[in-house]
């Protein structure tokens, strides 16, 4: 769920002219800026790197400064839906599991109290996360390294 929201917000920010106003660098570096900003907003504190901003300060001090409404609203929506929607889904699943009867363990039951289950669970989580984000995260640096153009 969180993956889709981050990738959708990144695509929206890169594809729209209002979203590109927040991106400081052009080309693949700008794509990496954007995906990092929304990934960070979805998971932790909302930090950004390399000049991605929701606030423009053209002069020294605060004279003429203004916020970029698109980046602020999209970032707020990402934080709201990527953080709180999974909490609601987890509570709904917990509520439905609380009402179920306990069934006896059988021949095909996978035990969840041994190291094999822990290794399989962690492996699946890491693999799904890596296959979801690494292609998009590496797209910027790889494209920038393969081109002779400096961005």
PDB file of C-alpha atoms in Angstrom:
ATOM      1  CA  UNK A   1       0.000   0.000   0.000  1.00  0.00           C
ATOM      2  CA  UNK A   2       2.716   2.430   0.990  1.00  0.00           C
ATOM      3  CA  UNK A   3       4.768   1.595  -2.091  1.00  0.00           C
ATOM      4  CA  UNK A   4       1.993   2.546  -4.467  1.00  0.00           C
ATOM      5  CA  UNK A   5       1.382   5.887  -2.776  1.00  0.00           C
ATOM      6  CA  UNK A   6       5.047   6.848  -2.900  1.00  0.00           C
ATOM      7  CA  UNK A   7       5.449   5.821  -6.530  1.00  0.00           C
ATOM      8  CA  UNK A   8       2.186   7.534  -7.532  1.00  0.00           C
ATOM      9  CA  UNK A   9       3.173  10.770  -5.751  1.00  0.00           C
ATOM     10  CA  UNK A  10       6.606  10.693  -7.393  1.00  0.00           C
ATOM     11  CA  UNK A  11       5.086  10.158 -10.827  1.00  0.00           C
ATOM     12  CA  UNK A  12       2.623  12.987 -10.237  1.00  0.00           C
ATOM     13  CA  UNK A  13       5.367  15.344  -9.054  1.00  0.00           C
ATOM     14  CA  UNK A  14       7.671  14.557 -11.968  1.00  0.00           C
ATOM     15  CA  UNK A  15       4.968  14.601 -14.651  1.00  0.00           C
ATOM     16  CA  UNK A  16       3.180  17.824 -13.699  1.00  0.00           C
ATOM     17  CA  UNK A  17       4.538  21.331 -14.097  1.00  0.00           C
ATOM     18  CA  UNK A  18       3.357  22.263 -10.595  1.00  0.00           C
ATOM     19  CA  UNK A  19       5.293  19.315  -9.166  1.00  0.00           C
ATOM     20  CA  UNK A  20       8.491  20.136 -11.058  1.00  0.00           C
ATOM     21  CA  UNK A  21       8.615  23.541  -9.337  1.00  0.00           C
ATOM     22  CA  UNK A  22       9.798  21.752  -6.174  1.00  0.00           C
ATOM     23  CA  UNK A  23      12.569  19.846  -7.912  1.00  0.00           C
ATOM     24  CA  UNK A  24      15.876  21.724  -7.922  1.00  0.00           C
ATOM     25  CA  UNK A  25      17.954  19.529 -10.248  1.00  0.00           C
ATOM     26  CA  UNK A  26      16.904  18.450 -13.705  1.00  0.00           C
ATOM     27  CA  UNK A  27      16.993  14.957 -15.177  1.00  0.00           C
ATOM     28  CA  UNK A  28      17.654  11.772 -13.239  1.00  0.00           C
ATOM     29  CA  UNK A  29      18.877  13.597 -10.136  1.00  0.00           C
ATOM     30  CA  UNK A  30      15.519  15.385  -9.936  1.00  0.00           C
ATOM     31  CA  UNK A  31      13.710  12.049 -10.120  1.00  0.00           C
ATOM     32  CA  UNK A  32      15.834  10.725  -7.258  1.00  0.00           C
ATOM     33  CA  UNK A  33      15.120  13.896  -5.248  1.00  0.00           C
ATOM     34  CA  UNK A  34      11.419  13.455  -5.724  1.00  0.00           C
ATOM     35  CA  UNK A  35      11.213   9.753  -4.893  1.00  0.00           C
ATOM     36  CA  UNK A  36      13.379  10.210  -1.801  1.00  0.00           C
ATOM     37  CA  UNK A  37      11.237  13.094  -0.553  1.00  0.00           C
ATOM     38  CA  UNK A  38       7.968  11.168  -0.824  1.00  0.00           C
ATOM     39  CA  UNK A  39       9.504   7.952   0.473  1.00  0.00           C
ATOM     40  CA  UNK A  40      10.769   9.833   3.497  1.00  0.00           C
ATOM     41  CA  UNK A  41       7.413  11.507   4.073  1.00  0.00           C
ATOM     42  CA  UNK A  42       5.651   8.157   3.927  1.00  0.00           C
ATOM     43  CA  UNK A  43       8.017   6.407   6.342  1.00  0.00           C
ATOM     44  CA  UNK A  44       9.531   8.794   8.847  1.00  0.00           C
ATOM     45  CA  UNK A  45      10.228  12.502   9.228  1.00  0.00           C
ATOM     46  CA  UNK A  46       9.800  13.872   5.710  1.00  0.00           C
ATOM     47  CA  UNK A  47      13.388  14.893   5.048  1.00  0.00           C
ATOM     48  CA  UNK A  48      14.599  15.651   1.543  1.00  0.00           C
ATOM     49  CA  UNK A  49      17.965  15.922  -0.189  1.00  0.00           C
ATOM     50  CA  UNK A  50      19.625  17.931  -2.928  1.00  0.00           C
ATOM     51  CA  UNK A  51      17.324  20.903  -2.929  1.00  0.00           C
ATOM     52  CA  UNK A  52      13.832  19.370  -3.113  1.00  0.00           C
ATOM     53  CA  UNK A  53      11.655  21.928  -1.407  1.00  0.00           C
ATOM     54  CA  UNK A  54       8.118  23.024  -0.662  1.00  0.00           C
ATOM     55  CA  UNK A  55       9.308  26.548   0.174  1.00  0.00           C
ATOM     56  CA  UNK A  56      11.021  29.137  -1.992  1.00  0.00           C
ATOM     57  CA  UNK A  57      13.063  31.968  -0.509  1.00  0.00           C
ATOM     58  CA  UNK A  58      14.297  34.118  -3.417  1.00  0.00           C
ATOM     59  CA  UNK A  59      15.787  36.943  -1.346  1.00  0.00           C
ATOM     60  CA  UNK A  60      17.885  37.152   1.789  1.00  0.00           C
ATOM     61  CA  UNK A  61      15.679  36.947   4.838  1.00  0.00           C
ATOM     62  CA  UNK A  62      12.031  36.146   4.304  1.00  0.00           C
ATOM     63  CA  UNK A  63      11.248  38.850   1.757  1.00  0.00           C
ATOM     64  CA  UNK A  64       9.296  37.399  -1.175  1.00  0.00           C
ATOM     65  CA  UNK A  65       9.307  33.854   0.177  1.00  0.00           C
ATOM     66  CA  UNK A  66       6.362  31.615  -0.549  1.00  0.00           C
ATOM     67  CA  UNK A  67       5.345  28.000  -0.245  1.00  0.00           C
ATOM     68  CA  UNK A  68       4.788  25.640  -3.134  1.00  0.00           C
ATOM     69  CA  UNK A  69       1.213  24.531  -2.594  1.00  0.00           C
ATOM     70  CA  UNK A  70       1.438  21.430  -4.793  1.00  0.00           C
ATOM     71  CA  UNK A  71       4.423  19.964  -2.932  1.00  0.00           C
ATOM     72  CA  UNK A  72       2.921  20.770   0.457  1.00  0.00           C
ATOM     73  CA  UNK A  73      -0.484  19.269  -0.344  1.00  0.00           C
ATOM     74  CA  UNK A  74       0.896  16.189  -2.071  1.00  0.00           C
ATOM     75  CA  UNK A  75       3.343  15.585   0.775  1.00  0.00           C
ATOM     76  CA  UNK A  76       0.540  15.945   3.315  1.00  0.00           C
ATOM     77  CA  UNK A  77      -1.626  13.461   1.417  1.00  0.00           C
ATOM     78  CA  UNK A  78       1.270  10.997   1.207  1.00  0.00           C
ATOM     79  CA  UNK A  79       1.870  11.278   4.954  1.00  0.00           C
ATOM     80  CA  UNK A  80      -1.819  10.893   5.738  1.00  0.00           C
ATOM     81  CA  UNK A  81      -2.550   7.915   3.516  1.00  0.00           C
ATOM     82  CA  UNK A  82       0.791   6.091   3.701  1.00  0.00           C
ATOM     83  CA  UNK A  83       1.016   6.270   7.473  1.00  0.00           C
ATOM     84  CA  UNK A  84      -2.551   6.013   8.724  1.00  0.00           C
ATOM     85  CA  UNK A  85      -4.302   3.823   6.139  1.00  0.00           C
ATOM     86  CA  UNK A  86      -2.085   0.802   6.971  1.00  0.00           C
ATOM     87  CA  UNK A  87      -2.895   1.301  10.660  1.00  0.00           C
ATOM     88  CA  UNK A  88      -6.611   1.107   9.910  1.00  0.00           C
ATOM     89  CA  UNK A  89      -6.129  -1.991   7.763  1.00  0.00           C
ATOM     90  CA  UNK A  90      -4.080  -3.686  10.484  1.00  0.00           C
ATOM     91  CA  UNK A  91      -6.783  -2.939  13.050  1.00  0.00           C
ATOM     92  CA  UNK A  92      -9.447  -4.334  10.712  1.00  0.00           C
ATOM     93  CA  UNK A  93      -7.447  -7.551  10.207  1.00  0.00           C
ATOM     94  CA  UNK A  94      -6.851  -7.846  13.960  1.00  0.00           C
ATOM     95  CA  UNK A  95     -10.570  -7.431  14.599  1.00  0.00           C
ATOM     96  CA  UNK A  96     -11.471 -10.131  12.101  1.00  0.00           C
ATOM     97  CA  UNK A  97      -8.829 -12.504  13.507  1.00  0.00           C
ATOM     98  CA  UNK A  98     -10.035 -11.939  17.066  1.00  0.00           C
ATOM     99  CA  UNK A  99     -13.434 -13.405  16.219  1.00  0.00           C
ATOM    100  CA  UNK A 100     -12.103 -16.598  14.624  1.00  0.00           C
ATOM    101  CA  UNK A 101     -12.046 -19.959  16.342  1.00  0.00           C
ATOM    102  CA  UNK A 102      -8.731 -21.686  16.992  1.00  0.00           C
ATOM    103  CA  UNK A 103      -8.253 -24.690  14.747  1.00  0.00           C
ATOM    104  CA  UNK A 104      -6.049 -27.589  15.796  1.00  0.00           C
ATOM    105  CA  UNK A 105      -2.633 -27.972  14.210  1.00  0.00           C
ATOM    106  CA  UNK A 106      -2.531 -30.500  11.426  1.00  0.00           C
ATOM    107  CA  UNK A 107      -0.052 -32.117   9.071  1.00  0.00           C
ATOM    108  CA  UNK A 108       0.135 -29.101   6.721  1.00  0.00           C
ATOM    109  CA  UNK A 109       0.330 -26.428   9.426  1.00  0.00           C
ATOM    110  CA  UNK A 110       3.339 -24.127   9.218  1.00  0.00           C
ATOM    111  CA  UNK A 111       4.671 -23.417  12.665  1.00  0.00           C
ATOM    112  CA  UNK A 112       5.343 -19.763  13.488  1.00  0.00           C
ATOM    113  CA  UNK A 113       7.472 -20.300  16.577  1.00  0.00           C
ATOM    114  CA  UNK A 114      10.678 -21.545  14.967  1.00  0.00           C
ATOM    115  CA  UNK A 115      13.675 -19.933  13.225  1.00  0.00           C
ATOM    116  CA  UNK A 116      12.612 -21.168   9.762  1.00  0.00           C
ATOM    117  CA  UNK A 117       9.484 -19.023   9.840  1.00  0.00           C
ATOM    118  CA  UNK A 118      11.457 -15.978  11.016  1.00  0.00           C
ATOM    119  CA  UNK A 119      14.027 -16.366   8.222  1.00  0.00           C
ATOM    120  CA  UNK A 120      11.331 -16.855   5.578  1.00  0.00           C
ATOM    121  CA  UNK A 121       9.327 -13.862   6.816  1.00  0.00           C
ATOM    122  CA  UNK A 122      12.315 -11.504   6.906  1.00  0.00           C
ATOM    123  CA  UNK A 123      13.515 -12.783   3.520  1.00  0.00           C
ATOM    124  CA  UNK A 124      10.146 -12.141   1.860  1.00  0.00           C
ATOM    125  CA  UNK A 125       9.896  -8.649   3.376  1.00  0.00           C
ATOM    126  CA  UNK A 126      13.400  -7.697   2.226  1.00  0.00           C
ATOM    127  CA  UNK A 127      12.911  -9.196  -1.232  1.00  0.00           C
ATOM    128  CA  UNK A 128       9.568  -7.475  -1.875  1.00  0.00           C
ATOM    129  CA  UNK A 129      10.916  -4.155  -0.598  1.00  0.00           C
ATOM    130  CA  UNK A 130      14.069  -4.429  -2.697  1.00  0.00           C
ATOM    131  CA  UNK A 131      12.212  -5.382  -5.867  1.00  0.00           C
ATOM    132  CA  UNK A 132       9.782  -2.494  -5.362  1.00  0.00           C
ATOM    133  CA  UNK A 133      12.146   0.353  -4.590  1.00  0.00           C
ATOM    134  CA  UNK A 134      15.629  -0.429  -5.899  1.00  0.00           C
ATOM    135  CA  UNK A 135      14.740  -0.039  -9.578  1.00  0.00           C
ATOM    136  CA  UNK A 136      13.257   3.394  -8.971  1.00  0.00           C
ATOM    137  CA  UNK A 137      15.942   4.514  -6.513  1.00  0.00           C
ATOM    138  CA  UNK A 138      18.766   3.429  -8.780  1.00  0.00           C
ATOM    139  CA  UNK A 139      17.220   4.862 -11.929  1.00  0.00           C
ATOM    140  CA  UNK A 140      18.550   8.359 -11.271  1.00  0.00           C
ATOM    141  CA  UNK A 141      22.200   7.501 -10.513  1.00  0.00           C
ATOM    142  CA  UNK A 142      22.435   4.846 -13.233  1.00  0.00           C
ATOM    143  CA  UNK A 143      21.002   7.081 -15.938  1.00  0.00           C
ATOM    144  CA  UNK A 144      23.207   9.943 -14.813  1.00  0.00           C
ATOM    145  CA  UNK A 145      26.305   7.720 -14.946  1.00  0.00           C
ATOM    146  CA  UNK A 146      25.469   6.383 -18.392  1.00  0.00           C
ATOM    147  CA  UNK A 147      25.014   9.808 -19.939  1.00  0.00           C
ATOM    148  CA  UNK A 148      27.820  12.228 -20.625  1.00  0.00           C
ATOM    149  CA  UNK A 149      25.535  15.147 -19.851  1.00  0.00           C
ATOM    150  CA  UNK A 150      26.041  16.909 -16.532  1.00  0.00           C
ATOM    151  CA  UNK A 151      22.797  17.829 -14.826  1.00  0.00           C
TER     152      UNK A 151
END
